[in-house]
PDB file of C-alpha atoms and ligand atoms in Angstrom:
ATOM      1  CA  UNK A   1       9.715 -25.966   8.700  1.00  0.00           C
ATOM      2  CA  UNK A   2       7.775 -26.159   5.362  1.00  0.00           C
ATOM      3  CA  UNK A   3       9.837 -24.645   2.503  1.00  0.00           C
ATOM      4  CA  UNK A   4       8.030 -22.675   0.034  1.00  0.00           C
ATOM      5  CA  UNK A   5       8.791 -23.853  -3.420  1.00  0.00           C
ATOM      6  CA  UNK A   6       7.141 -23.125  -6.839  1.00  0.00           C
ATOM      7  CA  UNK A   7       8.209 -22.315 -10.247  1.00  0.00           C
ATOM      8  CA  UNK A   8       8.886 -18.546 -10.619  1.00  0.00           C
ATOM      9  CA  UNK A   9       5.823 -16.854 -12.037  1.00  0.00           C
ATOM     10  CA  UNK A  10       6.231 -15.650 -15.629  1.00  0.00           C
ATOM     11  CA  UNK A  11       7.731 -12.067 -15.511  1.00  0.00           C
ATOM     12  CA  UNK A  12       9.419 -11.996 -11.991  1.00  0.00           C
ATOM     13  CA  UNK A  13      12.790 -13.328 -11.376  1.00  0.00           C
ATOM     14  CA  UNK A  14      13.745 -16.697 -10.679  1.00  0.00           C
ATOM     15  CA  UNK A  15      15.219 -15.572  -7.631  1.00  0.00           C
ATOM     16  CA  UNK A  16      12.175 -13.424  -6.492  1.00  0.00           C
ATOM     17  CA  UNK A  17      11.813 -15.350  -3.767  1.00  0.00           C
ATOM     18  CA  UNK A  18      14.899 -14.818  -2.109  1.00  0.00           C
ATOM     19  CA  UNK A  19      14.529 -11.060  -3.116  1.00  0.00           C
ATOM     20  CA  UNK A  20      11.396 -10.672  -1.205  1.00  0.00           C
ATOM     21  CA  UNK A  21      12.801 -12.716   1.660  1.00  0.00           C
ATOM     22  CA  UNK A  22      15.694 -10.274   1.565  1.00  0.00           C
ATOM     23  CA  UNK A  23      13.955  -6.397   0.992  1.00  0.00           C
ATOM     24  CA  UNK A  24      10.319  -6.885   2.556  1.00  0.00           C
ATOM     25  CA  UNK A  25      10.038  -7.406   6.047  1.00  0.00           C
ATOM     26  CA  UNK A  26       6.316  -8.471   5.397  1.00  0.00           C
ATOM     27  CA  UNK A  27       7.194 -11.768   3.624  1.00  0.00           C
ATOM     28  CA  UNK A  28       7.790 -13.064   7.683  1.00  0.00           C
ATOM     29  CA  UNK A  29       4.507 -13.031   8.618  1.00  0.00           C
ATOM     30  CA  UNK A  30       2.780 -14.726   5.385  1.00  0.00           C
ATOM     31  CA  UNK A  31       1.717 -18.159   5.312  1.00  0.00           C
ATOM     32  CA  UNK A  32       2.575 -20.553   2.114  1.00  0.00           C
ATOM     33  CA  UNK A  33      -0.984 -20.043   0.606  1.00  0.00           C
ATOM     34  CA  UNK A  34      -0.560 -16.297   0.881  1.00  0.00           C
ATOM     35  CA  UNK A  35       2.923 -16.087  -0.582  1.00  0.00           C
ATOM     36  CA  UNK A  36       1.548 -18.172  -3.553  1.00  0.00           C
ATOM     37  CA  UNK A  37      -1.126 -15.776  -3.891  1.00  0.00           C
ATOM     38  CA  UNK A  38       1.418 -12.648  -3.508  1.00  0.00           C
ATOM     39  CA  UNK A  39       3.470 -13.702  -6.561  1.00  0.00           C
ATOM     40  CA  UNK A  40       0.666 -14.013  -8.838  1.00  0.00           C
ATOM     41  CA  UNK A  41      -0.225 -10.778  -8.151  1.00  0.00           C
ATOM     42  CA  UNK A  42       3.235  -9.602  -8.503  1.00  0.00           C
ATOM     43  CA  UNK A  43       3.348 -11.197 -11.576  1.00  0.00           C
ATOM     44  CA  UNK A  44       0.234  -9.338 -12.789  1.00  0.00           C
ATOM     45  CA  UNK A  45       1.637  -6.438 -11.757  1.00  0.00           C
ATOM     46  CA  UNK A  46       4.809  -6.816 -13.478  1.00  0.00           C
ATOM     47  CA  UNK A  47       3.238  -8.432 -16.998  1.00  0.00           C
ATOM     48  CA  UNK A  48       0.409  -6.164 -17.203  1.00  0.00           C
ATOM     49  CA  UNK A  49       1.449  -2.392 -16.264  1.00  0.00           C
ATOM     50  CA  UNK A  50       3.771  -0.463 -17.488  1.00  0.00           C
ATOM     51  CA  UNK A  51       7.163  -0.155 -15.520  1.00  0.00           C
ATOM     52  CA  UNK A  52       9.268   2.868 -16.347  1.00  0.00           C
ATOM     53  CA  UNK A  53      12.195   4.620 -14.928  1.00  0.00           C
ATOM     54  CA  UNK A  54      12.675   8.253 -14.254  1.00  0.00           C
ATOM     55  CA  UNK A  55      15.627   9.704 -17.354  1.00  0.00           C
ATOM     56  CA  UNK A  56      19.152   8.533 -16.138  1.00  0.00           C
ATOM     57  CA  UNK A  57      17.347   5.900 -13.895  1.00  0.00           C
ATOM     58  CA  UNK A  58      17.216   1.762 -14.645  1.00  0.00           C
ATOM     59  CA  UNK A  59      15.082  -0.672 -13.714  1.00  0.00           C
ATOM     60  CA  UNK A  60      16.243  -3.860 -11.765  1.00  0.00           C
ATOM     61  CA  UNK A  61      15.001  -7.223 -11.140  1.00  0.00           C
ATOM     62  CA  UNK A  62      14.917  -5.866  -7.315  1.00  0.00           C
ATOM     63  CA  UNK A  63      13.402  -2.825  -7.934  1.00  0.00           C
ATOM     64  CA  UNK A  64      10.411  -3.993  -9.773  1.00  0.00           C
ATOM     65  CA  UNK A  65      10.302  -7.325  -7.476  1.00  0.00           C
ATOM     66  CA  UNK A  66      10.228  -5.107  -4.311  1.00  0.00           C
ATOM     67  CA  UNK A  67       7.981  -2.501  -5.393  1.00  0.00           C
ATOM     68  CA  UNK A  68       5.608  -5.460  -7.279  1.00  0.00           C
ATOM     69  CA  UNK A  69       5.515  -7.224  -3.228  1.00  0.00           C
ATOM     70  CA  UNK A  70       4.689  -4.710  -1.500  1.00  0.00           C
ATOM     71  CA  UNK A  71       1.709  -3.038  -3.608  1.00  0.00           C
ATOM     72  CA  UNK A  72       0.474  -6.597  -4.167  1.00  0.00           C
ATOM     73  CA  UNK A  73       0.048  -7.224  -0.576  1.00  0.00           C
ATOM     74  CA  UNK A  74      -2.233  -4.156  -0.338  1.00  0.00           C
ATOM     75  CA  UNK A  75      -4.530  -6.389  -2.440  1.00  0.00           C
ATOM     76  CA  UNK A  76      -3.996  -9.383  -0.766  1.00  0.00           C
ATOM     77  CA  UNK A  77      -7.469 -10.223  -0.221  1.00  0.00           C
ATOM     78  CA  UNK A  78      -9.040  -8.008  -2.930  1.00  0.00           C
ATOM     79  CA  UNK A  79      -8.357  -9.317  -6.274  1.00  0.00           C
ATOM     80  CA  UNK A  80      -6.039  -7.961  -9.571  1.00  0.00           C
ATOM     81  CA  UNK A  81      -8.907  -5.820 -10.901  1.00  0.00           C
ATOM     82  CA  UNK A  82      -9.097  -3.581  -7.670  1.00  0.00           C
ATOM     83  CA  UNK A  83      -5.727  -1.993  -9.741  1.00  0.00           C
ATOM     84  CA  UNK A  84      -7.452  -1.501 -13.256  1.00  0.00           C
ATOM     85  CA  UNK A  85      -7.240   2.581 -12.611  1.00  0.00           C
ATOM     86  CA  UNK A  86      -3.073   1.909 -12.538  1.00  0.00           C
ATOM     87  CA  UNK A  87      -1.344   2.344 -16.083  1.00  0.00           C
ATOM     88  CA  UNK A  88       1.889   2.460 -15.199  1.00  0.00           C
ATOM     89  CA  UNK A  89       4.726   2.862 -12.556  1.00  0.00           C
ATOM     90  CA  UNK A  90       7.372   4.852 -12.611  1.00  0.00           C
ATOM     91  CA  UNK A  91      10.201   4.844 -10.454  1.00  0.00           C
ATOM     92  CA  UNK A  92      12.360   7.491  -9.190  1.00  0.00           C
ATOM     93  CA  UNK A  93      16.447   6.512  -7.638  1.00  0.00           C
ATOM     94  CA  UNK A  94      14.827   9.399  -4.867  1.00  0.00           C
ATOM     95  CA  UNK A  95      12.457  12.123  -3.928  1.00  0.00           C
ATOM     96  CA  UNK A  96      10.174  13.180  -7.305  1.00  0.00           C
ATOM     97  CA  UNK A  97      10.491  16.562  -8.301  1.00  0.00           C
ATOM     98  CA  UNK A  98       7.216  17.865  -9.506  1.00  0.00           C
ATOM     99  CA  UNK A  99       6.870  22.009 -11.447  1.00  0.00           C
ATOM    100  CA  UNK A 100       2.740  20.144 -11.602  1.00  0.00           C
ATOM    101  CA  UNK A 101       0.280  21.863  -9.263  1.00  0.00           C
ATOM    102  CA  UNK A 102      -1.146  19.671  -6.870  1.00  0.00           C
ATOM    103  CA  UNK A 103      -4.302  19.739  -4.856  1.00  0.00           C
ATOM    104  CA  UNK A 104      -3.971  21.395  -1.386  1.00  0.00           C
ATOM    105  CA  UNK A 105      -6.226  21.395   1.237  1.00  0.00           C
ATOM    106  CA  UNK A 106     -10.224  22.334   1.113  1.00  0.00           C
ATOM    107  CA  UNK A 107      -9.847  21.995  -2.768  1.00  0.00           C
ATOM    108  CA  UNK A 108      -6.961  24.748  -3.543  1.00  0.00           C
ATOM    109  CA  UNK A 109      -4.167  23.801  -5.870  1.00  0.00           C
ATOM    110  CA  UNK A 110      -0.687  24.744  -4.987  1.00  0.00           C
ATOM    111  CA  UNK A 111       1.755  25.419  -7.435  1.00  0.00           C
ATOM    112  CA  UNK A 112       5.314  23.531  -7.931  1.00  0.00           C
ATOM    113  CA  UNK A 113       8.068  22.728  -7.233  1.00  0.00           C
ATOM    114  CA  UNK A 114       7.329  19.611  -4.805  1.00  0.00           C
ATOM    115  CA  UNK A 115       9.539  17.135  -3.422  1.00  0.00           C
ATOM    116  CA  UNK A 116       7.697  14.014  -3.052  1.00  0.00           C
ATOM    117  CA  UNK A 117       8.755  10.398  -2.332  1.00  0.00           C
ATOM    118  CA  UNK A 118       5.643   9.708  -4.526  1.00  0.00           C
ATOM    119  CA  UNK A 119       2.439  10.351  -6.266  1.00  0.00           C
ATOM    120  CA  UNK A 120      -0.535   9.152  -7.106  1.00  0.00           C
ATOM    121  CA  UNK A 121      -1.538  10.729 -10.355  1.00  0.00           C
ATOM    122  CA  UNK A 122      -5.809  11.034 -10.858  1.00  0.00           C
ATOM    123  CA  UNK A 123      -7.633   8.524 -12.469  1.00  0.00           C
ATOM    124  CA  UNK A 124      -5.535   6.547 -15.271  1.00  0.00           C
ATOM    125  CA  UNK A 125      -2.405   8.472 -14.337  1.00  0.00           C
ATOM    126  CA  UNK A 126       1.466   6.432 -13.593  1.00  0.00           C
ATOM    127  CA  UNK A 127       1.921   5.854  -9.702  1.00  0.00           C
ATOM    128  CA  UNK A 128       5.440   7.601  -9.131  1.00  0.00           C
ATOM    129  CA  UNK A 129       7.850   5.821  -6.521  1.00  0.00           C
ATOM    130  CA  UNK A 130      10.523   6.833  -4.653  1.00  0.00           C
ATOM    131  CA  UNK A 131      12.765   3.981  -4.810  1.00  0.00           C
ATOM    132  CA  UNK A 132      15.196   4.691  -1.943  1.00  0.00           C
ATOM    133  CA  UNK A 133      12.050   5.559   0.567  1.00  0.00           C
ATOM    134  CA  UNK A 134      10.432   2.618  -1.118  1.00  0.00           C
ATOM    135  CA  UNK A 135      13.418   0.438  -0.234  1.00  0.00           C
ATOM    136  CA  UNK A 136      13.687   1.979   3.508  1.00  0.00           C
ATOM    137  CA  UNK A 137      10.475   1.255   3.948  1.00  0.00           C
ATOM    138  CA  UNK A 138      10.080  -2.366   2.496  1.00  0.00           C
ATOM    139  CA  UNK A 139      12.558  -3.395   5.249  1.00  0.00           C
ATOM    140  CA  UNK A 140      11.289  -1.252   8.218  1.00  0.00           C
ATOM    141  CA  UNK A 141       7.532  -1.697   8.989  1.00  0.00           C
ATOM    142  CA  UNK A 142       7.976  -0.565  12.456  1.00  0.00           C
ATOM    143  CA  UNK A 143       8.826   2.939  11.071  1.00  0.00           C
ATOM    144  CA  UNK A 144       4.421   3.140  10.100  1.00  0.00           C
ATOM    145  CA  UNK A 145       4.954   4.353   6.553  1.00  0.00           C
ATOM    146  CA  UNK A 146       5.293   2.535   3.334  1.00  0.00           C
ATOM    147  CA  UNK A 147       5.348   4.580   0.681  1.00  0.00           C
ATOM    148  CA  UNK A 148       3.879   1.841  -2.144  1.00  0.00           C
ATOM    149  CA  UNK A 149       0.882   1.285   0.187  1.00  0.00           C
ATOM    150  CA  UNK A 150       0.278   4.747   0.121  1.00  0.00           C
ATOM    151  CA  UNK A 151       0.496   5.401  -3.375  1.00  0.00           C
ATOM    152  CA  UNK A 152      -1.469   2.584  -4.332  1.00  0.00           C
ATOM    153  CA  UNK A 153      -3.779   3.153  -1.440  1.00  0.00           C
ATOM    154  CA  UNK A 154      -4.970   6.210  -3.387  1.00  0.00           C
ATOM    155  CA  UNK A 155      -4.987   4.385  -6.716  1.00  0.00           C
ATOM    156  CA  UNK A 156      -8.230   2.103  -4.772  1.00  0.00           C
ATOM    157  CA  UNK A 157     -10.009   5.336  -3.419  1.00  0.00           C
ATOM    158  CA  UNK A 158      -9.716   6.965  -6.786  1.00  0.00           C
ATOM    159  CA  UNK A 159     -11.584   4.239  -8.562  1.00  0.00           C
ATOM    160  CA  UNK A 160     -15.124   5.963  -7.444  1.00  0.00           C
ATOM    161  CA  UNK A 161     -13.723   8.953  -9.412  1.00  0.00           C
ATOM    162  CA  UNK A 162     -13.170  10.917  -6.242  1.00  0.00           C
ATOM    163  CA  UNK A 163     -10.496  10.961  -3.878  1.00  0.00           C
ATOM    164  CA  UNK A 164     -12.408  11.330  -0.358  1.00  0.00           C
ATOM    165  CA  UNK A 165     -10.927   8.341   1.500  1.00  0.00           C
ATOM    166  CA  UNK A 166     -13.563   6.248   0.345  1.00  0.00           C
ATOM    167  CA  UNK A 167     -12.357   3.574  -1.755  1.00  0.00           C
ATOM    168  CA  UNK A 168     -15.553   1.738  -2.999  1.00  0.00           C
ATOM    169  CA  UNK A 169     -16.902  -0.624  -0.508  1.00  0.00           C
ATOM    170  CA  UNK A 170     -18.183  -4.201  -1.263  1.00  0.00           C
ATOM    171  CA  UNK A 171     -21.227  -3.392   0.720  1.00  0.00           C
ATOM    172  CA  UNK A 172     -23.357   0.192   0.618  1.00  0.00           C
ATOM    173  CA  UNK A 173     -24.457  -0.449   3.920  1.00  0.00           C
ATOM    174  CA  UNK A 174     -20.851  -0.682   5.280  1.00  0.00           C
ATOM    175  CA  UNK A 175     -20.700   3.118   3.938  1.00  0.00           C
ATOM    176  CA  UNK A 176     -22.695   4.855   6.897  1.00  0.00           C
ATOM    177  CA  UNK A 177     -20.060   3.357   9.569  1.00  0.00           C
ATOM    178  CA  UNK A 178     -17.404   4.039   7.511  1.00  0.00           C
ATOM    179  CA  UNK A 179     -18.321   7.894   7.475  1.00  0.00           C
ATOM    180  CA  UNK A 180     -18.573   7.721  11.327  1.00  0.00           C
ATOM    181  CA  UNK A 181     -15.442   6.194  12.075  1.00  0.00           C
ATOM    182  CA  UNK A 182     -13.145   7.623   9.277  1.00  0.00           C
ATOM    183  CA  UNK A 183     -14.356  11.027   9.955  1.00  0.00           C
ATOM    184  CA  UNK A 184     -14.059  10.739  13.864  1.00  0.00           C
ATOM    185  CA  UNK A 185     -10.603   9.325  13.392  1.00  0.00           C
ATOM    186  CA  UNK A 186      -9.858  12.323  10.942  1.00  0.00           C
ATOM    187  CA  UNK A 187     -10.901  14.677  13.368  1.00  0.00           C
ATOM    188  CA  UNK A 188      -9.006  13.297  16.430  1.00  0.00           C
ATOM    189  CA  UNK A 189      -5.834  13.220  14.237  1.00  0.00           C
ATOM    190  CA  UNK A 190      -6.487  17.157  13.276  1.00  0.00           C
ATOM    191  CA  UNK A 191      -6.700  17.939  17.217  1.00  0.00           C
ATOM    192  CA  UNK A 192      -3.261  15.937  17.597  1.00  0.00           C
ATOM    193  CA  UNK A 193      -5.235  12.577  18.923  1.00  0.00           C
ATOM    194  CA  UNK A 194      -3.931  10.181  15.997  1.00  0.00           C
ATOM    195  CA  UNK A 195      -1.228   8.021  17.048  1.00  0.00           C
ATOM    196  CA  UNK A 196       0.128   5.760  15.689  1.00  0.00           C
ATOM    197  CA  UNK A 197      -1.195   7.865  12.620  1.00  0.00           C
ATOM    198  CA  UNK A 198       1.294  10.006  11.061  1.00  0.00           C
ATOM    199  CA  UNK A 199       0.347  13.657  11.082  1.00  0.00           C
ATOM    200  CA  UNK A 200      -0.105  14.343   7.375  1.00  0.00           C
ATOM    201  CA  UNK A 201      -2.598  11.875   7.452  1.00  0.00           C
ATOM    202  CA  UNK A 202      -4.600  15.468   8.870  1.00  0.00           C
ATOM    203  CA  UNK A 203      -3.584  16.948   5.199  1.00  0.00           C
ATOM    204  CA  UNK A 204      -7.433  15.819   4.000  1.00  0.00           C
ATOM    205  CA  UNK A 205      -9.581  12.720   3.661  1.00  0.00           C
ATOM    206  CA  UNK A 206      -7.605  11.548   1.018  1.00  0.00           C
ATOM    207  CA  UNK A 207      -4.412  11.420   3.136  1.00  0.00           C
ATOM    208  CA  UNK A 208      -6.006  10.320   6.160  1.00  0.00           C
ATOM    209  CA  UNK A 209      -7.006   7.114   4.689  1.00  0.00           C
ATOM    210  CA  UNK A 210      -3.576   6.783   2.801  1.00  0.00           C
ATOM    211  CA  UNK A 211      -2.071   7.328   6.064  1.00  0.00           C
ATOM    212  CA  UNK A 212      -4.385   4.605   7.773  1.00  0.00           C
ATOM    213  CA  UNK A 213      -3.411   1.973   5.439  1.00  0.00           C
ATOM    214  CA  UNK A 214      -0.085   2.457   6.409  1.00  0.00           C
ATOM    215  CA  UNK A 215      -0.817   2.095   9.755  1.00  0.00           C
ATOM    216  CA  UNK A 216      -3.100  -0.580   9.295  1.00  0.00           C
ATOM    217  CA  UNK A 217      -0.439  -3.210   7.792  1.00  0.00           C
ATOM    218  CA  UNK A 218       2.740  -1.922   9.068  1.00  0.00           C
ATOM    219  CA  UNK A 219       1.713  -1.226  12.731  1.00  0.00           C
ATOM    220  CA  UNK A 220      -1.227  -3.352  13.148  1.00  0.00           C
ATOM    221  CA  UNK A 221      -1.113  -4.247  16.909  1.00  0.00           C
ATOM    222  CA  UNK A 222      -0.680  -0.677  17.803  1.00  0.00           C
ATOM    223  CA  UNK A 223      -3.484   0.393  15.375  1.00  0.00           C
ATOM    224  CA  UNK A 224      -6.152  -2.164  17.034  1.00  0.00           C
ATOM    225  CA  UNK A 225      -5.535  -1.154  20.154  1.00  0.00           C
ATOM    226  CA  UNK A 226      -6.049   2.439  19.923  1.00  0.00           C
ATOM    227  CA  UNK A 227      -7.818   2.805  17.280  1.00  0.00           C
ATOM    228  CA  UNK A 228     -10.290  -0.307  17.011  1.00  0.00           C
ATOM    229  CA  UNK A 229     -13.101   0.826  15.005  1.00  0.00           C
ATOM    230  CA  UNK A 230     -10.579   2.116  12.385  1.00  0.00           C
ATOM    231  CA  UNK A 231      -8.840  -1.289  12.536  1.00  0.00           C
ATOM    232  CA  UNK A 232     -12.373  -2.974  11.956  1.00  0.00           C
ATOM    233  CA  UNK A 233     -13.482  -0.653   8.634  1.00  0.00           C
ATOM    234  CA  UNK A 234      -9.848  -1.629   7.335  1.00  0.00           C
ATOM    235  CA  UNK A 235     -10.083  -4.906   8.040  1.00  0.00           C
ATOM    236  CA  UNK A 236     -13.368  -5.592   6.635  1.00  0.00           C
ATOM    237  CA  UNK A 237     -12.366  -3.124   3.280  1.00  0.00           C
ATOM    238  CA  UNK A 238      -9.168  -4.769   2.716  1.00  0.00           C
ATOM    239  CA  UNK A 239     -10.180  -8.433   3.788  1.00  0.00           C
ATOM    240  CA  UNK A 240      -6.701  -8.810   5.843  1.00  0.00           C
ATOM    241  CA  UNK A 241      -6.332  -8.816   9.476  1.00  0.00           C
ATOM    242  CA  UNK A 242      -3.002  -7.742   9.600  1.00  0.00           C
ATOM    243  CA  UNK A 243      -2.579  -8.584  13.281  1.00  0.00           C
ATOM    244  CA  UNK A 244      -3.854 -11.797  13.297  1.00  0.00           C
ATOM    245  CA  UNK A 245      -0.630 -12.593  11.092  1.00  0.00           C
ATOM    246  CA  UNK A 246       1.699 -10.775  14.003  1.00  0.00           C
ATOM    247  CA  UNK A 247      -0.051 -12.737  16.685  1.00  0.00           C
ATOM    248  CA  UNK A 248       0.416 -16.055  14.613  1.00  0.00           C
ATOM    249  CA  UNK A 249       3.871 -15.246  13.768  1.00  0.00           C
ATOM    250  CA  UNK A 250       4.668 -14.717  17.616  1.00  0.00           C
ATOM    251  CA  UNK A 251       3.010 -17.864  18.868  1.00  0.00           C
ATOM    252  CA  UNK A 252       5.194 -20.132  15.854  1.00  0.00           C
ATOM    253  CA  UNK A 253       8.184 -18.512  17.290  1.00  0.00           C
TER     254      UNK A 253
HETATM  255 ZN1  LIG B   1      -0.810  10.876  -0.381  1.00  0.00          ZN
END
């Protein structure tokens, strides 16, 4: 067995390692170049936004570390910049209480209070975190949700200024199959046709493809199988083939 060894990045722990070993189930099925890769981004993450706690709330080493893993992994195979909309991150002990209206379907606005295990402010706006669901999560793929990815998920579809479940794409051509598929996929969750998609995914666009992400890393296998063309326009957008690393971790074991 190779042992992966490097000086700790600047800004995380020198233990980060064994925190991510510990907290994100993920860690398992990345190879040595892609954990190197995963703590410079967390690095960047950590060094260049803001990290703040909700009032009677403190940060940890853990915290941040766990948080920094998982929404780097989203961008595993995009680069730092993908995050340039994110500002800052603040993290709640549990569910966010919100008195702010927030969008509702087919454009309405639906006034507070919410409880939400996060948020994904518009544009420039923090990324709020539910640090107990974030935690759960971290260490439970096979549950389908991960409340980072889905935060940050809608931090990469708001960079085109509109949040439509179209994050930009590298390619415009890539954008009429994207429509298909996405929209197909959005219907057949509506009429009740979307596992391993979780239902709220049928909230709007936005959600849907918030929703898929989740999916898309955390229940991979399932997601190609019965979803394929869904599993392609991920794969291709977030240049990570998720189940490739679950098939690769099952034949080294
Ligand atoms: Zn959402």
């Amino acid at each position: 067995m190779r042992l992966f060894r490097r000086r700790p990045p600047a800004g995380l722990p020198e233990n980060w390692v064994e925190i991510v070993e510990r907290n994100v189930a993920y860690w398992a099925l990345l190879d040595d170049p892609e954990r190197e890769q995963l703590g410079e981004l967390m690095e960047a993450l950590i060094e260049e936004k803001r990290w703040e706690a909700a009032q009677g709330f403190a940060l940890t080493d853990e915290i941040r570390t766990v948080v920094a893993a998982q929404a780097a992994l989203l961008i595993l195979g995009l680069d730092f910049d993908w995050y340039r909309a994110v500002q800052a991150i603040v993290i709640h002990p549990s569910d966010v209480i919100t008195y702010e209206p927030i969008p509702g379907p087919a454009g309405t606005m639906e006034e507070g209070p919410f409880s939400l295990l996060g948020l994904a402010d518009h544009r420039s706006g923090p990324v709020l975190i539910a640090w107990d669901a974030a935690k759960a999560n971290a260490r439970h793929p096979a549950w389908g949700r991960d409340v980072v990815l889905h935060e940050f998920a809608h931090k990469l579809d708001m960079l085109d200024d509109v949040v439509d479940g179209t994050p930009p794409l590298h390619r415009p051509e890539d954008g009429p199959r994207w429509h298909d598929v996405c929209t197909r996929e959005f219907e057949l969750l509506q009429d009740g046709a979307g596992w391993p998609l979780r239902d709220y995914g049928a909230t709007d666009p936005g959600e849907f493809f918030a929703v898929a992400t989740e999916a898309f890393f955390n229940l991979p296998l399932q997601l190609e199988e019965a979803k394929p063309d869904l599993y392609e326009v991920l794969r291709d957008f977030y240049r990570q083939d998720p189940g490739a690393r679950v098939r690769r971790r099952a034949a080294a074991s």
